[in-house]
Amino acid sequence: MKEKYSYKSEWIYLVGFGWMASAFFMMLLGFGLSDAESAIAIFVIWGLWFISMIVSVFLLECMPASFEADEKAVTFKLLFRTITIPYSDIEKMEINRIYTKVIIRGDVPHYEEYFNIWCKNQAYEFHKAMDIDMDTVAEHPEQLQEEFEKGTFSQLQNYIHSYLLDSL
């Protein structure tokens, strides 16, 4: 079983606030300089900083991730990090779904699916926004459970359970 997905990092708001605060102070510094060369240097630095901010916010907004499950282990790839979890190390798995309301303008309310895995020596948590048509669910609330069962991590949990049961 192999799946690609993206998720919104929890760090996006903290990083965004830090970027805005540092931009404000850099602009104040640029306006306070009297000679033109120093002011131009500050504004060039500010421009480069602004480009890096846009890239950072974009990456934090939709972090690329994927997982691949085979007969012995599941491997998660998160940007520059790879986590391999052998099925023999898994002690417990749990899925939680949380309804997320709009926090910033342009966002839409959605369900987040959290997949927690507890191993012998470490705990892991992975999450992603679920692709659920909220209008359809509002008309037919009984479909919400079906949508939960079709979730990416629900399918992964069932896949892993089938291998864990076969190994017993």
mmCIF file of C-alpha atoms in Angstrom:
data_model
loop_
_atom_site.group_PDB
_atom_site.id
_atom_site.type_symbol
_atom_site.label_atom_id
_atom_site.label_comp_id
_atom_site.label_asym_id
_atom_site.label_seq_id
_atom_site.Cartn_x
_atom_site.Cartn_y
_atom_site.Cartn_z
ATOM 1 C CA MET A 1 0.000 0.000 0.000
ATOM 2 C CA LYS A 2 1.446 3.341 -1.054
ATOM 3 C CA GLU A 3 -0.018 6.837 -0.668
ATOM 4 C CA LYS A 4 1.118 10.437 -1.096
ATOM 5 C CA TYR A 5 -0.469 13.209 0.926
ATOM 6 C CA SER A 6 0.224 16.666 2.282
ATOM 7 C CA TYR A 7 -0.436 18.212 5.646
ATOM 8 C CA LYS A 8 -0.429 21.618 7.273
ATOM 9 C CA SER A 9 2.338 22.036 9.827
ATOM 10 C CA GLU A 10 1.473 23.334 13.293
ATOM 11 C CA TRP A 11 4.488 25.643 13.036
ATOM 12 C CA ILE A 12 2.989 27.791 10.281
ATOM 13 C CA TYR A 13 1.418 30.382 12.590
ATOM 14 C CA LEU A 14 4.500 30.751 14.790
ATOM 15 C CA VAL A 15 6.822 31.024 11.801
ATOM 16 C CA GLY A 16 4.470 33.473 10.078
ATOM 17 C CA PHE A 17 4.346 35.706 13.140
ATOM 18 C CA GLY A 18 8.138 35.578 13.521
ATOM 19 C CA TRP A 19 8.636 36.475 9.874
ATOM 20 C CA MET A 20 6.253 39.426 10.134
ATOM 21 C CA ALA A 21 7.877 40.735 13.318
ATOM 22 C CA SER A 22 11.378 40.497 11.862
ATOM 23 C CA ALA A 23 10.210 42.200 8.631
ATOM 24 C CA PHE A 24 8.802 45.065 10.664
ATOM 25 C CA PHE A 25 12.086 45.554 12.529
ATOM 26 C CA MET A 26 14.112 45.311 9.304
ATOM 27 C CA MET A 27 11.937 48.001 7.707
ATOM 28 C CA LEU A 28 12.373 50.236 10.750
ATOM 29 C CA LEU A 29 16.124 49.738 10.504
ATOM 30 C CA GLY A 30 16.050 50.542 6.779
ATOM 31 C CA PHE A 31 14.069 53.735 7.289
ATOM 32 C CA GLY A 32 16.361 54.847 10.106
ATOM 33 C CA LEU A 33 19.558 54.715 8.016
ATOM 34 C CA SER A 34 20.816 57.984 6.596
ATOM 35 C CA ASP A 35 23.192 56.903 3.831
ATOM 36 C CA ALA A 36 21.669 55.460 0.664
ATOM 37 C CA GLU A 37 24.026 52.471 0.281
ATOM 38 C CA SER A 38 23.166 51.041 3.693
ATOM 39 C CA ALA A 39 19.470 51.577 3.077
ATOM 40 C CA ILE A 40 19.677 49.814 -0.298
ATOM 41 C CA ALA A 41 21.548 46.904 1.305
ATOM 42 C CA ILE A 42 18.836 46.579 3.967
ATOM 43 C CA PHE A 43 16.071 46.610 1.354
ATOM 44 C CA VAL A 44 17.886 43.993 -0.769
ATOM 45 C CA ILE A 45 18.234 41.803 2.325
ATOM 46 C CA TRP A 46 14.567 42.427 3.088
ATOM 47 C CA GLY A 47 13.621 41.360 -0.466
ATOM 48 C CA LEU A 48 15.585 38.111 -0.161
ATOM 49 C CA TRP A 49 14.060 37.564 3.254
ATOM 50 C CA PHE A 50 10.568 38.093 1.798
ATOM 51 C CA ILE A 51 11.151 35.461 -0.904
ATOM 52 C CA SER A 52 12.362 32.953 1.703
ATOM 53 C CA MET A 53 9.272 33.737 3.802
ATOM 54 C CA ILE A 54 6.943 32.952 0.898
ATOM 55 C CA VAL A 55 8.709 29.629 0.274
ATOM 56 C CA SER A 56 8.626 28.744 4.006
ATOM 57 C CA VAL A 57 4.938 29.509 4.383
ATOM 58 C CA PHE A 58 4.125 27.529 1.232
ATOM 59 C CA LEU A 59 6.082 24.507 2.490
ATOM 60 C CA LEU A 60 4.504 24.704 5.946
ATOM 61 C CA GLU A 61 1.044 25.110 4.412
ATOM 62 C CA CYS A 62 1.237 21.912 2.358
ATOM 63 C CA MET A 63 4.144 19.782 3.543
ATOM 64 C CA PRO A 64 4.728 16.878 1.152
ATOM 65 C CA ALA A 65 4.564 13.457 2.757
ATOM 66 C CA SER A 66 4.016 9.846 1.788
ATOM 67 C CA PHE A 67 3.901 6.395 3.272
ATOM 68 C CA GLU A 68 4.558 2.935 1.947
ATOM 69 C CA ALA A 69 3.441 -0.192 3.751
ATOM 70 C CA ASP A 70 4.706 -3.653 2.870
ATOM 71 C CA GLU A 71 4.697 -7.060 4.597
ATOM 72 C CA LYS A 72 7.137 -6.127 7.376
ATOM 73 C CA ALA A 73 7.068 -2.363 7.981
ATOM 74 C CA VAL A 74 5.525 0.978 7.146
ATOM 75 C CA THR A 75 7.785 3.805 5.978
ATOM 76 C CA PHE A 76 6.763 7.454 6.270
ATOM 77 C CA LYS A 77 8.610 10.098 4.261
ATOM 78 C CA LEU A 78 8.164 13.642 5.541
ATOM 79 C CA LEU A 79 10.050 16.263 3.519
ATOM 80 C CA PHE A 80 13.691 15.433 4.451
ATOM 81 C CA ARG A 81 12.969 12.741 7.055
ATOM 82 C CA THR A 82 12.239 9.034 6.666
ATOM 83 C CA ILE A 83 10.679 6.997 9.474
ATOM 84 C CA THR A 84 10.457 3.208 9.207
ATOM 85 C CA ILE A 85 8.279 1.408 11.733
ATOM 86 C CA PRO A 86 8.488 -2.405 11.768
ATOM 87 C CA TYR A 87 5.150 -4.063 12.503
ATOM 88 C CA SER A 88 6.814 -6.111 15.246
ATOM 89 C CA ASP A 89 7.535 -2.893 17.211
ATOM 90 C CA ILE A 90 3.953 -1.607 17.135
ATOM 91 C CA GLU A 91 2.176 -1.893 20.473
ATOM 92 C CA LYS A 92 -0.887 0.234 19.798
ATOM 93 C CA MET A 93 -2.469 2.271 16.987
ATOM 94 C CA GLU A 94 -5.206 4.858 17.250
ATOM 95 C CA ILE A 95 -6.992 7.204 14.870
ATOM 96 C CA ASN A 96 -8.594 10.447 16.009
ATOM 97 C CA ARG A 97 -10.583 12.791 13.837
ATOM 98 C CA ILE A 98 -10.950 16.417 14.827
ATOM 99 C CA TYR A 99 -13.217 18.976 13.215
ATOM 100 C CA THR A 100 -11.127 22.071 12.496
ATOM 101 C CA LYS A 101 -12.870 25.400 12.176
ATOM 102 C CA VAL A 102 -11.584 28.293 10.123
ATOM 103 C CA ILE A 103 -8.583 29.970 11.775
ATOM 104 C CA ILE A 104 -7.424 32.299 9.021
ATOM 105 C CA ARG A 105 -9.230 33.886 6.121
ATOM 106 C CA GLY A 106 -9.371 31.703 3.036
ATOM 107 C CA ASP A 107 -9.303 28.485 5.050
ATOM 108 C CA VAL A 108 -12.238 26.068 4.976
ATOM 109 C CA PRO A 109 -13.600 23.981 7.846
ATOM 110 C CA HIS A 110 -12.528 20.355 7.562
ATOM 111 C CA TYR A 111 -11.750 17.183 9.505
ATOM 112 C CA GLU A 112 -8.157 16.359 10.423
ATOM 113 C CA GLU A 113 -7.245 12.689 10.690
ATOM 114 C CA TYR A 114 -4.571 11.957 13.324
ATOM 115 C CA PHE A 115 -2.829 8.582 13.241
ATOM 116 C CA ASN A 116 -0.982 7.721 16.465
ATOM 117 C CA ILE A 117 1.386 4.757 16.633
ATOM 118 C CA TRP A 118 2.947 3.655 19.908
ATOM 119 C CA CYS A 119 6.023 1.467 19.606
ATOM 120 C CA LYS A 120 8.254 -0.179 22.182
ATOM 121 C CA ASN A 121 10.549 2.831 22.460
ATOM 122 C CA GLN A 122 8.760 5.777 20.820
ATOM 123 C CA ALA A 123 5.410 7.274 19.854
ATOM 124 C CA TYR A 124 4.599 8.767 16.458
ATOM 125 C CA GLU A 125 1.814 11.039 15.258
ATOM 126 C CA PHE A 126 0.919 11.725 11.648
ATOM 127 C CA HIS A 127 -1.963 13.824 10.390
ATOM 128 C CA LYS A 128 -3.642 15.135 7.279
ATOM 129 C CA ALA A 129 -6.784 16.958 6.255
ATOM 130 C CA MET A 130 -9.541 14.613 5.144
ATOM 131 C CA ASP A 131 -11.177 15.115 1.747
ATOM 132 C CA ILE A 132 -14.803 15.175 2.846
ATOM 133 C CA ASP A 133 -17.545 17.081 1.038
ATOM 134 C CA MET A 134 -19.075 18.907 3.993
ATOM 135 C CA ASP A 135 -22.231 19.862 2.048
ATOM 136 C CA THR A 136 -23.023 16.222 1.295
ATOM 137 C CA VAL A 137 -22.380 15.234 4.914
ATOM 138 C CA ALA A 138 -24.664 18.047 6.097
ATOM 139 C CA GLU A 139 -27.470 16.621 3.938
ATOM 140 C CA HIS A 140 -26.734 12.984 4.858
ATOM 141 C CA PRO A 141 -25.045 12.783 8.294
ATOM 142 C CA GLU A 142 -24.876 8.975 8.124
ATOM 143 C CA GLN A 143 -22.263 9.307 5.363
ATOM 144 C CA LEU A 144 -19.766 10.832 7.777
ATOM 145 C CA GLN A 145 -18.884 7.424 9.244
ATOM 146 C CA GLU A 146 -18.408 6.019 5.738
ATOM 147 C CA GLU A 147 -16.102 8.918 4.883
ATOM 148 C CA PHE A 148 -14.116 8.273 8.072
ATOM 149 C CA GLU A 149 -13.666 4.620 7.087
ATOM 150 C CA LYS A 150 -12.395 5.684 3.651
ATOM 151 C CA GLY A 151 -9.757 7.944 5.237
ATOM 152 C CA THR A 152 -6.135 7.434 4.266
ATOM 153 C CA PHE A 153 -4.931 6.499 7.738
ATOM 154 C CA SER A 154 -7.986 4.307 8.406
ATOM 155 C CA GLN A 155 -7.080 2.236 5.370
ATOM 156 C CA LEU A 156 -3.455 2.097 6.505
ATOM 157 C CA GLN A 157 -4.499 0.990 9.993
ATOM 158 C CA ASN A 158 -6.656 -1.799 8.522
ATOM 159 C CA TYR A 159 -3.761 -2.844 6.286
ATOM 160 C CA ILE A 160 -1.356 -3.012 9.232
ATOM 161 C CA HIS A 161 -3.935 -4.852 11.377
ATOM 162 C CA SER A 162 -4.253 -7.530 8.702
ATOM 163 C CA TYR A 163 -0.492 -8.185 8.883
ATOM 164 C CA LEU A 164 -0.443 -8.080 12.678
ATOM 165 C CA LEU A 165 -3.267 -10.625 12.863
ATOM 166 C CA ASP A 166 -1.544 -12.873 10.318
ATOM 167 C CA SER A 167 1.644 -12.876 12.385
ATOM 168 C CA LEU A 168 -0.119 -14.117 15.540
#
